[in-house]
Short mmCIF file of C-alpha atoms in Angstrom, two decimals:
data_model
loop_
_atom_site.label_atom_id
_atom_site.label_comp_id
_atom_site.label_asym_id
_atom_site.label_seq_id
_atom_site.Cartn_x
_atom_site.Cartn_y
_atom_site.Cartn_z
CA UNK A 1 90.04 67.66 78.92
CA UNK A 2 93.29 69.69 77.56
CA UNK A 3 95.11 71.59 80.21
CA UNK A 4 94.38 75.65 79.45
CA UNK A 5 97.34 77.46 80.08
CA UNK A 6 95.96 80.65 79.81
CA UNK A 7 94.64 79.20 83.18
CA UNK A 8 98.18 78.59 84.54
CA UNK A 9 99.59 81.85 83.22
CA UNK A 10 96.54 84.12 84.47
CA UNK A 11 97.31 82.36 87.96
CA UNK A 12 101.22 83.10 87.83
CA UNK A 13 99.91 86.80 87.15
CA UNK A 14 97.84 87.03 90.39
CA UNK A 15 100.21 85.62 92.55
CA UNK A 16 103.04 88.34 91.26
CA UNK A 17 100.47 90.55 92.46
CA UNK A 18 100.46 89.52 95.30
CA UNK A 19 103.87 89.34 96.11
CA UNK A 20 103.84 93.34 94.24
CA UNK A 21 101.27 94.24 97.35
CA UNK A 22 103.07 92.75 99.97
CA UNK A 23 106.67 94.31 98.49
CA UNK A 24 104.34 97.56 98.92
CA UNK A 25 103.52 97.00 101.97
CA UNK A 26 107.11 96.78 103.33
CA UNK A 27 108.12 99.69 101.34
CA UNK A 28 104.94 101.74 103.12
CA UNK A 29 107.15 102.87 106.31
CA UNK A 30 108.61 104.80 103.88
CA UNK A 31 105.66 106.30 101.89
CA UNK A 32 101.77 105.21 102.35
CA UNK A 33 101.33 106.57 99.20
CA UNK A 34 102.83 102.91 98.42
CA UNK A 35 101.11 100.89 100.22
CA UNK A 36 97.71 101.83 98.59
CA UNK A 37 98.91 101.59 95.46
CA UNK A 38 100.00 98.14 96.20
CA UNK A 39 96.72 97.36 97.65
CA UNK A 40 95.05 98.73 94.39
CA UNK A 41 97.34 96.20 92.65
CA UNK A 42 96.08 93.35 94.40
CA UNK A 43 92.43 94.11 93.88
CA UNK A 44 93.12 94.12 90.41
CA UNK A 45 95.51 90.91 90.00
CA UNK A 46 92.45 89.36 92.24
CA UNK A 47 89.69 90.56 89.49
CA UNK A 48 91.98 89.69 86.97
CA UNK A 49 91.09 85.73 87.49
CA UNK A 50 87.59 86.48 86.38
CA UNK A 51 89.22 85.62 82.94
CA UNK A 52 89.05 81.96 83.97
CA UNK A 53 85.75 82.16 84.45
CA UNK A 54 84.50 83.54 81.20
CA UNK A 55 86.83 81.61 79.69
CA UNK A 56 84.86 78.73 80.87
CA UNK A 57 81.52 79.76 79.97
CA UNK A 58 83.27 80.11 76.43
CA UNK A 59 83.23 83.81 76.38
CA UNK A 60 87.16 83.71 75.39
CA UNK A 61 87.47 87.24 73.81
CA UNK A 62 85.97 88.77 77.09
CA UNK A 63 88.39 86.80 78.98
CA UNK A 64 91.39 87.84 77.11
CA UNK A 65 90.18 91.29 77.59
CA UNK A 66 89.96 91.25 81.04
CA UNK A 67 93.64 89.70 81.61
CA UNK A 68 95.44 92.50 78.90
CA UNK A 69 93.26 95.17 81.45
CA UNK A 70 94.77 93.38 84.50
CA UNK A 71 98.14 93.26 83.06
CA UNK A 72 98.35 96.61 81.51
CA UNK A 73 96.63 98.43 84.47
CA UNK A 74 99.01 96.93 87.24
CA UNK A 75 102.26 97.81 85.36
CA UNK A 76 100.86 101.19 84.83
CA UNK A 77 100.55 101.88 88.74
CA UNK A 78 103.56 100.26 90.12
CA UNK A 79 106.38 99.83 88.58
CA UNK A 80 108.48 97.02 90.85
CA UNK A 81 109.97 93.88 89.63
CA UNK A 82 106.47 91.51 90.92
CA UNK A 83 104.16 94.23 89.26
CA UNK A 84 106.34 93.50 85.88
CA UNK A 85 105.98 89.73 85.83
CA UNK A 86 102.43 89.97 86.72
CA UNK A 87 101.73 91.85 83.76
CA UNK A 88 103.72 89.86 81.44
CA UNK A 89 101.81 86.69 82.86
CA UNK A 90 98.84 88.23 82.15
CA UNK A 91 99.35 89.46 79.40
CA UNK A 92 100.64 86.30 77.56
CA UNK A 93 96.99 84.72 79.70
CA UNK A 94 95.27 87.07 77.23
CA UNK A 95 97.11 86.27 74.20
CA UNK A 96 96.69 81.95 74.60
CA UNK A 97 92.97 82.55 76.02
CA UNK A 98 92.52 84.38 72.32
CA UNK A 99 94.21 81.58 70.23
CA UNK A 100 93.21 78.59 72.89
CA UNK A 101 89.84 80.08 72.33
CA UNK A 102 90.09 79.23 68.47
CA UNK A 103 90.95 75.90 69.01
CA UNK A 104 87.63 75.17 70.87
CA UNK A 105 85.46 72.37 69.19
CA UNK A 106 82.85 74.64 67.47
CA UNK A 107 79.74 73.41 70.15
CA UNK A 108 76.51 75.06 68.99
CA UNK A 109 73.61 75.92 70.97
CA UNK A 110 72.11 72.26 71.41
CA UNK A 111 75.42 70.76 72.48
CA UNK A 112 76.61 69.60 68.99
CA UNK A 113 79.62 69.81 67.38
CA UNK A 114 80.47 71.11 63.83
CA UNK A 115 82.75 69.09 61.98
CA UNK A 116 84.78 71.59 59.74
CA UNK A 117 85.56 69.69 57.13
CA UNK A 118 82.02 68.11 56.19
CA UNK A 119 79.83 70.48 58.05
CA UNK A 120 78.00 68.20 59.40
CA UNK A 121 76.64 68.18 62.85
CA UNK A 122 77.67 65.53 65.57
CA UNK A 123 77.71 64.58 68.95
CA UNK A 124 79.07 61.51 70.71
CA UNK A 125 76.14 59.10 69.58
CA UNK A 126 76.96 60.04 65.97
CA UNK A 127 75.90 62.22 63.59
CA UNK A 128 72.19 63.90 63.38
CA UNK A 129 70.67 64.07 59.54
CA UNK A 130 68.17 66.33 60.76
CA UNK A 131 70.24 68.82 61.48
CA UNK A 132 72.70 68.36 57.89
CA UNK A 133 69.93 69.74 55.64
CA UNK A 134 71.23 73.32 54.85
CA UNK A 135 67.66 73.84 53.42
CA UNK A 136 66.42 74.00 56.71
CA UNK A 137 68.22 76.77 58.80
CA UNK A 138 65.33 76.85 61.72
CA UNK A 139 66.57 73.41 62.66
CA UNK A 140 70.07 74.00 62.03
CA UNK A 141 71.84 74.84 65.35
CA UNK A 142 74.08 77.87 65.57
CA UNK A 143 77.58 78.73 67.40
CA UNK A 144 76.90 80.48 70.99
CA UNK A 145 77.12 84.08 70.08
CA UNK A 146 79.68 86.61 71.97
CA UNK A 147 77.41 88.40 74.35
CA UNK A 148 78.14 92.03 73.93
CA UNK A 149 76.34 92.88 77.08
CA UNK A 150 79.84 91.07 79.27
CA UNK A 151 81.37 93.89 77.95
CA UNK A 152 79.82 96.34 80.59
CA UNK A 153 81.58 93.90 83.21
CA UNK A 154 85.29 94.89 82.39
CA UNK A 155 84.53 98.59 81.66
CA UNK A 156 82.85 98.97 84.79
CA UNK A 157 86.34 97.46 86.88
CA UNK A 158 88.56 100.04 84.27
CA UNK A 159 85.99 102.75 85.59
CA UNK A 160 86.06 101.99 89.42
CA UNK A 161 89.91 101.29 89.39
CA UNK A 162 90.41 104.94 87.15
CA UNK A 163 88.28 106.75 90.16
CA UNK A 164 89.72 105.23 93.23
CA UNK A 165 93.03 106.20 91.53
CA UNK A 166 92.14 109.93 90.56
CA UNK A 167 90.72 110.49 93.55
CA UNK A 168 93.47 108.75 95.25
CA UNK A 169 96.39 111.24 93.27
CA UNK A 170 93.87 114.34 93.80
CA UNK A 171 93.90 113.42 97.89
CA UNK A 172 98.05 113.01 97.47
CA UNK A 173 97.90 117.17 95.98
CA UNK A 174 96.10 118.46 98.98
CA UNK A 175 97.60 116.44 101.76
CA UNK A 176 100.90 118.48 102.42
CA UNK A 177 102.13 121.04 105.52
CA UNK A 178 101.47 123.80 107.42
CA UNK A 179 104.70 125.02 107.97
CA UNK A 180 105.87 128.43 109.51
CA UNK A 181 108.32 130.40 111.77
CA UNK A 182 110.91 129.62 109.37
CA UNK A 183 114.38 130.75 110.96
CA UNK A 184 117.78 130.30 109.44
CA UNK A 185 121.10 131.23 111.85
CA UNK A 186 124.26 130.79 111.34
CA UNK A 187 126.34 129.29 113.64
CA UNK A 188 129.96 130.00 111.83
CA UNK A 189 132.46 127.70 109.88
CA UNK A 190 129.29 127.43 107.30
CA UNK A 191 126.71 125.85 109.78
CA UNK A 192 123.33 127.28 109.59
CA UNK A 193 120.82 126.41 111.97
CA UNK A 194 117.14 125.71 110.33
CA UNK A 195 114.39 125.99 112.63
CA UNK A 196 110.40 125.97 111.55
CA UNK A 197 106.82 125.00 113.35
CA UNK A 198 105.12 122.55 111.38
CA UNK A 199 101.52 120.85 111.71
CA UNK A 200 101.16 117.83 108.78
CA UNK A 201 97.64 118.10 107.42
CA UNK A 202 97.83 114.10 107.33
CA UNK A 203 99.28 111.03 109.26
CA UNK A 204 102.71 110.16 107.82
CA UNK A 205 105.28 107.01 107.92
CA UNK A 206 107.57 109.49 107.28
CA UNK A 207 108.93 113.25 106.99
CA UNK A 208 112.64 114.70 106.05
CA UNK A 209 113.92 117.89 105.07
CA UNK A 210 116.44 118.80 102.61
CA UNK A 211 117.75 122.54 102.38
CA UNK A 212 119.74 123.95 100.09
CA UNK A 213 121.72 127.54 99.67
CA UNK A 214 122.26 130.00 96.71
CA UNK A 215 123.88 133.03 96.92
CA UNK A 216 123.28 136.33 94.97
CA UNK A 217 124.19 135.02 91.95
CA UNK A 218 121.43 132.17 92.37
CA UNK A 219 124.52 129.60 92.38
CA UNK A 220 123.99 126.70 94.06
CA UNK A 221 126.69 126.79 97.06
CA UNK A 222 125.51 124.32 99.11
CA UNK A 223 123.02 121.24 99.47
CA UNK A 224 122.00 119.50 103.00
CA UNK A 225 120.29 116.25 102.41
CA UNK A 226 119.40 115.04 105.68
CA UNK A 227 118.83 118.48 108.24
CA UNK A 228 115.70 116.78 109.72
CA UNK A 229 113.22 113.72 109.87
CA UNK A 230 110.88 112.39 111.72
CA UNK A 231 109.23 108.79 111.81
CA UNK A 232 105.80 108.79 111.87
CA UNK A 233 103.75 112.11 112.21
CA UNK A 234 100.41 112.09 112.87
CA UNK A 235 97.94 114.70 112.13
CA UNK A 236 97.57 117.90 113.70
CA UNK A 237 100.57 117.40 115.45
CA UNK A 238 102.49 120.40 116.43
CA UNK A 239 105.93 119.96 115.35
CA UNK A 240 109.48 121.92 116.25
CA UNK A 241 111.75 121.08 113.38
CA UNK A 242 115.31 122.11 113.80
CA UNK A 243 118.94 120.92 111.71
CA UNK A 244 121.83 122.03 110.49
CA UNK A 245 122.60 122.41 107.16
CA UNK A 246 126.13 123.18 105.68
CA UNK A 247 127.41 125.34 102.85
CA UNK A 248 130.07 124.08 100.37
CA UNK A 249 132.61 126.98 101.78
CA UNK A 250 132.88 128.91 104.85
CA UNK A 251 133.36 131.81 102.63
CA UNK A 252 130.52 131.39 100.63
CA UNK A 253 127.63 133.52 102.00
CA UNK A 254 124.03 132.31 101.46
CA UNK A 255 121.72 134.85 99.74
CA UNK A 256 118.36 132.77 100.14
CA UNK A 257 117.65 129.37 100.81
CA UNK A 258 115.31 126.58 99.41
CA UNK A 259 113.75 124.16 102.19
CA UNK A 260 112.06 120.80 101.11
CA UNK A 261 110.20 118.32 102.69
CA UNK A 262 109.71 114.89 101.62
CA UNK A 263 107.06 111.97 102.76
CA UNK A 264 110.30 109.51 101.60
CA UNK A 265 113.11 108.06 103.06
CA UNK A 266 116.36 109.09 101.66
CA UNK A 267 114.57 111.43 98.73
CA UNK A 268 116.60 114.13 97.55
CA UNK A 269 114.84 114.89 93.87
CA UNK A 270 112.90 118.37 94.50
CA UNK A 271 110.33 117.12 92.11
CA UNK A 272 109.42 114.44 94.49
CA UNK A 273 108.58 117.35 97.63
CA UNK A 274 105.60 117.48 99.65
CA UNK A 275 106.08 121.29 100.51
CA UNK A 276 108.64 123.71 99.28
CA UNK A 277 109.69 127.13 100.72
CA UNK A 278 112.05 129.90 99.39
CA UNK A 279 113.58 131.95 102.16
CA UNK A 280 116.19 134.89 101.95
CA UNK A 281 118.51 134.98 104.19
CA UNK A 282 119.51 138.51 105.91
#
């Protein structure tokens, strides 16, 4: 029996899976948003080795189709050094299962073997006349056919995996803040104090706020990335946030200021905010 290494490589991509969800998983006191994605991650590397299985019920296309999924989908939802090798494993699983597939000995239905050069029919007592006479198809066995209906098995895992992470990234839109009282005071020698009640609408790992000034001009004059945090928030909590946050000049006067909060550690990309709020400063 030859060694399939479509077998080894669809294993290596599992495993990098797993080491992808537990990366997550460390990375999740910083973001939960992380942690589920690893988790998705890991379901998938885990459904991934049902390759190996059709591959051994000779079904080799369907197998290389559901290790290029694997691969492709795990790469596409987190993008960390495990999550790469895992889908390069798997995706070089799909590619030999497709050409280890060719190489298969051509066994028909009844357990014979076609010999491509002669055509002729064997098996390991020798070879079977009967079944040589191309006049007589009926008795002429036939290659196991591809089952098309497999094919529902791998679309159904793309569909389940595509909902749980729509409905996941819908959740993510609508889980933000309730944030008012916002207050801004200076304090002199450009300190401002930034004070707001907040109530997170969710259970966090993690919540920061960045602030930055502009002045009439809508100039940037001064950015704060650290005026607040707090480790983990939990729902419906009533919150007193207060920092100070710092203009680039004591001379410069703010006109309005920008307040963001993040659900990550050390973020300071405004794209990446939770909740945003423009205030102008009197």
């Amino acid at each position: 029996m030859r060694i399939k290494i479509n077998y080894i490589l669809a294993i290596l991509g599992a495993f990098f899976a797993l080491d992808a969800f537990r990366i997550a998983s460390a990375l999740s006191i910083f973001s939960s948003d992380v942690g589920i994605v690893g988790m998705i991650v890991l379901i998938i590397g885990i459904v991934g080795l049902l390759g190996i299985y059709f591959y051994s019920k000779s079904n080799y296309n369907l197998a290389s189709l559901i290790y290029l999924i694997a691969g492709i989908l795990i790469i596409l939802l987190l993008t960390i050094d495990s999550s790469l090798f895992s889908c390069i494993f798997y995706i070089l699983a799909a590619i030999l299962a497709f050409v280890e597939g060719k190489r298969e000995p051509n066994i028909t239905g009844n357990g014979f073997e076609k010999n491509s050069n002669t055509g002729h029919y064997f098996n390991s007592n020798g070879e079977y006349p009967q079944y040589n006479n191309m006049n007589n198809p009926v008795n002429s066995p036939s290659r196991k056919s591809f089952d098309t209906k497999l094919l529902i098995i791998p679309v159904a895992i793309i569909l389940v995996i595509l909902v749980a992470v729509i409905a996941f990234n819908t959740t993510g839109d609508t889980q933000t803040l309730n944030v008012s009282n916002i207050q801004i005071k200076s304090e002199g020698y450009s300190m401002y104090t930034v004070s707001c009640d907040m109530i997170p609408n969710r259970d966090y790992n993690y919540l920061g706020l960045v602030v930055v000034f502009y002045d009439s001009s809508n100039a940037e004059i001064g950015k704060s990335p650290l005026v607040w945090n707090s480790n983990n928030p939990t729902k419906g909590q009533m919150i007193k946030v207060s920092g100070t946050a710092m203009t680039s000049n004591a001379n410069m006067k703010p006109a309005r200021a920008e307040l963001y909060f993040f659900d990550k550690a050390f973020s300071t990309d405004t794209a990446d905010a939770i909740y945003t709020q423009n205030i102008t400063i009197n």
